[in-house]
Amino acid sequence: MQPSSTKASVTAPDALAQPSSPQDNRPDDRPDDRPDDRLRAGSRAFRRANLALFAAGIATFVLLYSTQGLLPILSDDLGLTPGQASWTASAATLGLALALLPASALSDRYGRTAVMTASTLAAATLALALPLAPDLTTLVVLRALQGAALAGLPATAMAYLAEEIHPSALAGAMGLYVAGNSIGGMGGRLVSGWVAAGLGWRWGLAASAALALLAALAFRLLIPAARHFTPAPVDARALARTVGRHLRNPLLLRLYALGLLFMAVFGAVYNTIGYRLVSAPFHLPESVAASIFVVYLVGTGTSAAAGRLAGRLGRRGALYVAIGSTTAGLLLSLADSLLCALLGLVLITAGFFAGHATASAAVGRTATEGRAQASALYLIAYYLGNSLGGTIGADAYHATGWPGAATIGLTATALAAAVTLYATHQAHAAHRSGLPTTR
């Protein structure tokens, strides 16, 4: 989901990157007589850059989602309700959301590699303290700090690639970075869940920390020095003006709302599905319940298919399909059948990825200036949705079981449908008035 060869929007739930701030609006005005020494496919430095960003993506998203796969185990060991345990996941995404814009500004001032290195190593170091947390409050505070530390990578990585990689090789480099994000997101859930099922949640978190620290060190050793970065002063007033313009744009606001609502469904479902699978009527072993996150791979295909779907049906048509798939999955999951629960989860995951991919790509096309800030605001809404949906969904599950969590998801999809219907109405009204519209 790239609006152009040098700009990238989010292509998957864990592909949080956006181009960086003021520089992403500058054309590449390289003089004809100046050699283009950006990294090209096949060179040793290009391979190192690719592997470094792949490792950084793994480190970031292993840590971000490390507690989601072991929430039922946390509840059992610490005597927590699902809502209380879910804060260990929600705090990290909340911290990340709040730190995205500051991290983007810091990368403009101090450099891409410096911010990415500090981000991954700080987050991995904090991860080493998580298994030692004596209580829930300490664990949640550490997770919030870890999320804030993690913001440096998604706020910077795509800018580094756009500046350092030759346009002819940029798409492949970005694809590998996104793959690292996805593998890390799934791996963080699986590794912590599997280890915790046998050894307890502290060892599960320790395993995630060790994996992330190795990936962070690999990133630091592999990443080539930036040769095309130009420091820019942090202009808080200019940033505030750009953000203000985006927040006054009705279309962008609708896209931000859609990102929040789709992620609210995802958070509500994935924060509670483990509880459902280990409880009646399924009673699956905790190790098997943790393996459910393999379904996450469904999103890899649907994210790519979303672009083709939007090309055939238009953006709103693709959103209707995504909302319909997510709603159908939520309704199907209500049956007390393991097959229905799993098929429902597949439909929910596919619909979420398709909707998120469509909305996030539209942000890059809609913003004519300040695309970095436009993407950052989308990601802030997106991760706030994860925090809100995950926590509210877990509380609803604790109160009424799976129907409560599913109801939170259905409420979010109904609101997403209302936003899309309103956009359709506005587009038809504009068409009747002879104004330009987007599909």
XYZ file of C-alpha atoms in Angstrom:
439
model
C 0.000 0.000 0.000
C 2.377 2.565 -1.232
C 1.080 5.779 -2.666
C 4.266 6.183 -4.635
C 7.646 4.590 -4.961
C 9.086 6.714 -2.216
C 6.211 6.987 0.231
C 4.708 4.172 2.217
C 1.624 3.814 4.297
C 0.790 1.019 6.645
C 0.292 -2.345 4.987
C -0.352 -4.564 7.972
C -1.313 -4.125 11.626
C 2.263 -4.309 12.686
C 3.699 -2.258 9.831
C 3.577 1.008 11.687
C 6.052 2.936 9.692
C 5.537 6.254 8.082
C 7.785 8.626 6.193
C 9.388 11.177 8.478
C 8.318 14.736 8.906
C 9.314 17.804 6.957
C 11.616 15.929 4.640
C 8.978 13.657 3.204
C 7.476 16.634 1.381
C 10.694 17.618 -0.366
C 11.226 16.453 -3.943
C 14.408 14.577 -4.729
C 16.216 17.444 -6.408
C 19.503 15.639 -6.881
C 21.503 17.441 -9.606
C 22.141 15.462 -12.769
C 25.916 15.698 -12.277
C 25.744 14.322 -8.738
C 26.138 10.530 -8.659
C 23.233 8.659 -7.090
C 24.993 6.524 -4.498
C 21.888 5.263 -2.757
C 21.897 1.532 -2.022
C 20.944 -0.705 -4.934
C 19.759 -4.304 -4.995
C 22.610 -6.782 -5.035
C 25.126 -4.683 -3.142
C 26.508 -5.823 0.216
C 25.325 -2.637 1.925
C 21.819 -3.107 0.523
C 21.635 -6.631 1.938
C 22.886 -5.397 5.295
C 20.290 -2.625 5.395
C 17.516 -5.072 4.542
C 18.577 -7.581 7.178
C 19.014 -4.832 9.757
C 15.501 -3.433 9.276
C 14.084 -6.972 9.196
C 15.753 -7.656 12.566
C 14.552 -4.322 13.968
C 10.980 -5.111 12.947
C 11.188 -8.458 14.702
C 12.607 -6.874 17.855
C 9.953 -4.172 17.963
C 6.899 -6.331 17.500
C 8.095 -9.294 19.536
C 8.179 -6.851 22.449
C 5.001 -4.939 21.634
C 2.819 -8.056 21.688
C 4.773 -10.214 24.125
C 2.039 -10.294 26.790
C -0.971 -10.852 24.543
C -0.251 -14.563 24.172
C -0.077 -15.181 27.911
C -2.990 -13.178 29.325
C -4.860 -16.257 30.670
C -1.659 -17.419 32.395
C -1.156 -13.977 33.937
C -4.727 -14.073 35.218
C -4.249 -17.491 36.805
C -0.903 -16.705 38.419
C -1.644 -13.184 39.708
C -5.362 -13.583 40.341
C -6.315 -10.988 37.727
C -9.509 -10.443 35.796
C -9.170 -10.432 31.990
C -9.590 -6.649 32.057
C -6.760 -6.205 34.549
C -4.432 -8.554 32.668
C -5.227 -6.855 29.360
C -3.617 -3.663 30.622
C -0.238 -5.331 30.157
C -0.977 -5.338 26.424
C -2.910 -2.065 26.213
C -0.303 -0.049 28.126
C 2.365 -0.827 25.536
C 0.261 0.224 22.550
C -0.914 3.324 24.427
C 2.669 4.339 25.198
C 3.648 3.785 21.581
C 0.730 5.848 20.274
C 1.561 8.820 22.498
C 5.265 8.765 21.566
C 4.957 8.503 17.770
C 4.973 12.207 16.927
C 7.803 13.092 19.350
C 9.883 10.182 18.049
C 9.369 11.328 14.473
C 10.565 14.825 15.399
C 13.613 13.424 17.199
C 14.579 11.405 14.133
C 14.545 14.586 12.042
C 16.866 16.261 14.530
C 19.252 13.508 15.599
C 19.180 11.023 12.720
C 17.417 7.837 11.704
C 19.969 5.263 12.824
C 20.548 6.967 16.180
C 16.832 7.006 17.028
C 16.224 3.453 15.775
C 19.212 2.116 17.730
C 18.204 3.901 20.927
C 14.600 2.756 20.492
C 15.261 -0.953 20.007
C 17.991 -1.230 22.644
C 16.040 0.757 25.264
C 12.922 -1.340 24.717
C 14.888 -4.598 24.844
C 16.626 -3.483 28.042
C 13.266 -2.680 29.642
C 12.079 -6.126 28.564
C 14.766 -7.720 30.734
C 13.129 -6.094 33.777
C 9.610 -7.333 33.000
C 10.045 -10.887 34.387
C 11.151 -9.341 37.690
C 8.032 -7.186 38.115
C 6.605 -7.880 41.586
C 3.024 -6.877 40.802
C 0.598 -5.787 38.105
C 1.157 -2.058 38.597
C 4.907 -2.345 38.051
C 4.369 -4.567 35.028
C 1.916 -2.117 33.443
C 4.192 0.886 34.053
C 7.155 -0.937 32.523
C 5.034 -1.930 29.517
C 3.929 1.679 28.973
C 7.553 2.844 29.076
C 8.501 0.033 26.727
C 5.801 1.044 24.249
C 7.032 4.642 24.294
C 10.589 3.454 23.698
C 9.452 1.291 20.783
C 7.943 4.283 18.953
C 11.326 5.276 17.557
C 11.451 2.462 15.029
C 8.069 2.841 13.285
C 8.458 6.617 13.340
C 11.781 6.373 11.520
C 12.338 3.148 9.588
C 10.506 4.019 6.375
C 12.192 7.414 6.275
C 15.594 5.710 6.484
C 14.680 3.357 3.649
C 13.301 6.158 1.467
C 16.468 8.220 1.968
C 19.086 5.493 1.684
C 17.646 2.944 -0.787
C 17.566 3.584 -4.533
C 13.964 3.895 -5.837
C 14.438 0.844 -8.068
C 14.943 -1.330 -4.958
C 12.722 0.487 -2.488
C 9.583 -1.636 -2.834
C 11.480 -4.850 -2.096
C 13.251 -3.303 0.887
C 9.987 -2.028 2.350
C 8.372 -5.418 1.791
C 11.100 -7.156 3.768
C 10.759 -4.625 6.588
C 7.008 -5.227 6.720
C 7.671 -8.985 6.781
C 9.875 -8.492 9.836
C 7.046 -6.545 11.478
C 4.545 -9.328 10.801
C 6.843 -12.138 11.884
C 7.734 -10.239 15.022
C 4.090 -9.539 15.822
C 3.154 -13.185 15.493
C 6.376 -14.449 17.050
C 6.021 -12.259 20.116
C 2.647 -13.778 20.849
C 3.700 -17.361 20.088
C 7.085 -17.451 21.829
C 5.862 -15.922 25.082
C 2.702 -18.045 25.050
C 4.434 -21.346 24.373
C 7.211 -20.814 26.921
C 4.778 -19.503 29.532
C 2.519 -22.545 29.083
C 5.340 -24.752 30.330
C 7.419 -22.535 32.598
C 5.208 -19.616 33.648
C 4.694 -16.066 32.432
C 7.999 -14.743 33.784
C 9.951 -17.180 31.646
C 7.670 -16.385 28.722
C 8.564 -12.713 28.973
C 12.237 -13.577 29.456
C 12.199 -15.614 26.234
C 10.679 -12.677 24.330
C 13.245 -10.314 25.832
C 16.140 -12.573 24.818
C 14.846 -12.908 21.253
C 14.266 -9.163 20.950
C 17.671 -8.286 22.406
C 19.419 -10.567 19.892
C 17.432 -8.961 17.068
C 18.234 -5.458 18.356
C 21.944 -6.237 18.520
C 21.816 -7.688 15.004
C 20.213 -4.468 13.816
C 22.940 -2.353 15.397
C 25.724 -4.453 13.915
C 24.224 -4.622 10.432
C 22.710 -1.204 9.759
C 24.814 0.876 7.342
C 25.486 4.459 8.343
C 23.030 6.961 6.902
C 24.644 8.975 4.097
C 21.685 11.013 2.907
C 20.178 12.284 6.136
C 20.087 16.047 6.617
C 19.294 17.221 10.159
C 16.281 19.474 10.445
C 15.390 21.647 13.436
C 12.321 20.639 15.402
C 9.697 23.278 14.669
C 6.920 22.667 17.181
C 4.728 25.430 15.750
C 4.950 24.111 12.201
C 4.205 20.606 13.470
C 1.170 21.867 15.387
C -0.128 23.723 12.316
C 0.226 20.636 10.132
C -1.466 18.413 12.689
C -4.263 20.970 13.070
C -4.903 21.023 9.323
C -5.156 17.252 9.251
C -7.556 17.184 12.178
C -9.803 19.660 10.341
C -9.922 17.476 7.221
C -13.228 15.526 7.325
C -11.974 12.707 5.097
C -8.858 12.159 7.189
C -10.942 12.204 10.362
C -13.162 9.471 8.925
C -10.103 7.392 8.031
C -8.671 7.856 11.518
C -12.005 6.764 12.996
C -11.995 3.654 10.811
C -8.470 2.751 11.903
C -9.481 3.125 15.549
C -12.652 1.061 15.119
C -11.061 -1.788 13.161
C -8.255 -2.028 15.715
C -10.770 -1.932 18.572
C -12.306 -5.117 17.143
C -8.889 -6.709 16.769
C -7.868 -5.810 20.320
C -11.134 -7.024 21.844
C -10.954 -10.355 20.019
C -7.266 -11.164 20.406
C -7.097 -10.078 24.053
C -9.879 -12.512 24.953
C -9.700 -15.418 22.496
C -7.122 -17.193 24.671
C -9.463 -17.062 27.672
C -12.283 -18.520 25.620
C -10.239 -21.397 24.229
C -8.934 -22.571 27.616
C -12.423 -22.344 29.190
C -15.653 -24.309 28.705
C -16.759 -25.704 26.342
C -13.370 -26.089 24.619
C -10.860 -26.594 27.476
C -7.834 -26.446 25.188
C -4.350 -26.690 26.727
C -2.699 -23.293 27.173
C 0.046 -24.163 24.675
C -2.559 -24.985 22.027
C -4.557 -21.836 22.801
C -1.388 -19.760 22.374
C -0.926 -21.278 18.909
C -4.117 -19.590 17.727
C -2.015 -16.566 16.791
C -0.870 -18.485 13.710
C -4.193 -17.280 12.261
C -2.454 -13.894 12.155
C -0.820 -15.095 8.903
C -4.210 -14.741 7.210
C -3.582 -11.014 7.273
C -0.507 -11.268 5.070
C -2.618 -12.389 2.136
C -5.597 -10.156 2.802
C -3.452 -7.038 3.185
C -2.057 -7.618 -0.299
C -5.484 -8.498 -1.698
C -6.995 -5.317 -0.250
C -5.253 -3.205 -2.866
C -6.696 -5.290 -5.711
C -10.115 -5.269 -4.043
C -10.063 -1.478 -3.730
C -9.065 -1.257 -7.385
C -12.150 -3.234 -8.413
C -14.731 -1.974 -5.914
C -13.317 1.384 -4.903
C -12.160 2.286 -1.410
C -15.614 2.319 0.121
C -16.535 -0.937 -1.592
C -13.462 -2.597 -0.094
C -14.380 -1.194 3.314
C -17.895 -2.636 3.072
C -16.414 -6.053 2.272
C -14.005 -5.768 5.210
C -16.756 -4.717 7.603
C -19.010 -7.511 6.341
C -16.291 -10.140 6.777
C -15.469 -8.960 10.291
C -19.141 -8.866 11.290
C -19.794 -12.333 9.858
C -16.798 -13.697 11.751
C -17.976 -12.196 15.033
C -21.463 -13.666 14.600
C -20.091 -17.075 13.598
C -17.782 -17.125 16.609
C -20.770 -16.977 18.963
C -21.568 -20.654 18.293
C -20.246 -23.097 20.893
C -18.321 -24.973 18.235
C -14.542 -25.006 17.977
C -14.758 -25.098 14.181
C -17.071 -22.060 14.139
C -14.835 -20.245 16.606
C -11.783 -20.827 14.425
C -13.530 -19.982 11.153
C -14.963 -16.893 12.797
C -11.474 -15.835 13.876
C -10.201 -16.302 10.312
C -12.986 -14.069 8.966
C -12.417 -11.448 11.672
C -8.683 -11.396 10.981
C -9.130 -11.223 7.207
C -11.702 -8.428 7.497
C -9.582 -6.444 9.923
C -6.460 -6.626 7.784
C -8.377 -5.683 4.644
C -10.099 -2.738 6.323
C -6.943 -1.459 7.980
C -4.930 -1.813 4.782
C -7.562 0.086 2.786
C -7.949 2.918 5.296
C -4.230 3.371 5.936
C -3.406 3.477 2.226
C -6.088 6.123 1.741
C -4.409 8.367 4.329
C -1.287 8.637 2.193
C -3.326 9.454 -0.903
C -5.570 11.970 0.857
C -2.885 14.051 2.574
C -1.369 16.409 -0.002
C 1.169 17.764 2.492
C 2.573 16.637 5.804
C 2.089 12.984 4.924
C 4.337 11.918 7.791
C 2.088 13.634 10.310
C -1.041 12.354 8.567
C 0.248 8.787 8.843
C 1.353 9.344 12.435
C -2.115 10.566 13.411
C -3.649 7.493 11.783
C -1.293 5.262 13.749
C -2.084 7.104 16.971
C -5.806 6.485 16.420
C -5.065 2.908 15.408
C -3.124 2.043 18.545
C -5.515 3.925 20.785
C -8.186 1.685 19.293
C -6.129 -1.342 20.263
C -5.776 -0.126 23.838
C -9.450 0.813 24.200
C -10.891 -2.220 22.434
C -8.560 -4.634 24.175
C -9.337 -3.368 27.658
C -13.083 -2.824 27.189
C -13.412 -6.155 25.395
C -11.618 -7.953 28.229
C -13.888 -6.317 30.819
C -16.931 -7.337 28.772
C -15.615 -10.895 28.550
C -15.152 -10.987 32.316
C -18.741 -9.787 32.810
C -20.632 -11.924 30.282
C -18.186 -14.254 28.570
C -17.454 -14.379 24.861
C -20.792 -12.775 23.857
C -19.669 -9.645 25.735
C -16.377 -9.399 23.843
C -18.149 -10.131 20.551
C -20.692 -7.401 21.303
C -17.889 -4.867 21.708
C -16.570 -5.961 18.326
C -20.005 -5.787 16.701
C -20.536 -2.295 18.119
C -17.249 -1.187 16.555
C -18.129 -2.712 13.158
C -21.551 -1.034 13.273
C -19.875 2.322 13.889
C -17.397 1.615 11.079
C -20.322 0.853 8.761
C -21.990 4.119 9.803
C -18.812 6.085 9.037
C -18.516 4.419 5.623
C -22.198 4.970 4.823
C -21.824 8.636 5.702
C -18.796 8.849 3.407
C -20.846 7.253 0.633
C -23.638 9.769 1.166
C -21.164 12.651 1.062
C -19.602 11.307 -2.127
C -23.002 10.990 -3.825
C -23.918 14.512 -2.742
C -20.638 15.834 -4.124
C -21.207 13.952 -7.367
C -24.664 15.493 -7.778
C -23.098 18.915 -7.181
C -20.464 18.282 -9.840
C -17.579 18.263 -7.356
C -14.679 15.785 -7.666
C -15.043 12.628 -5.553
C -12.937 9.658 -4.567
C -14.163 6.120 -4.944
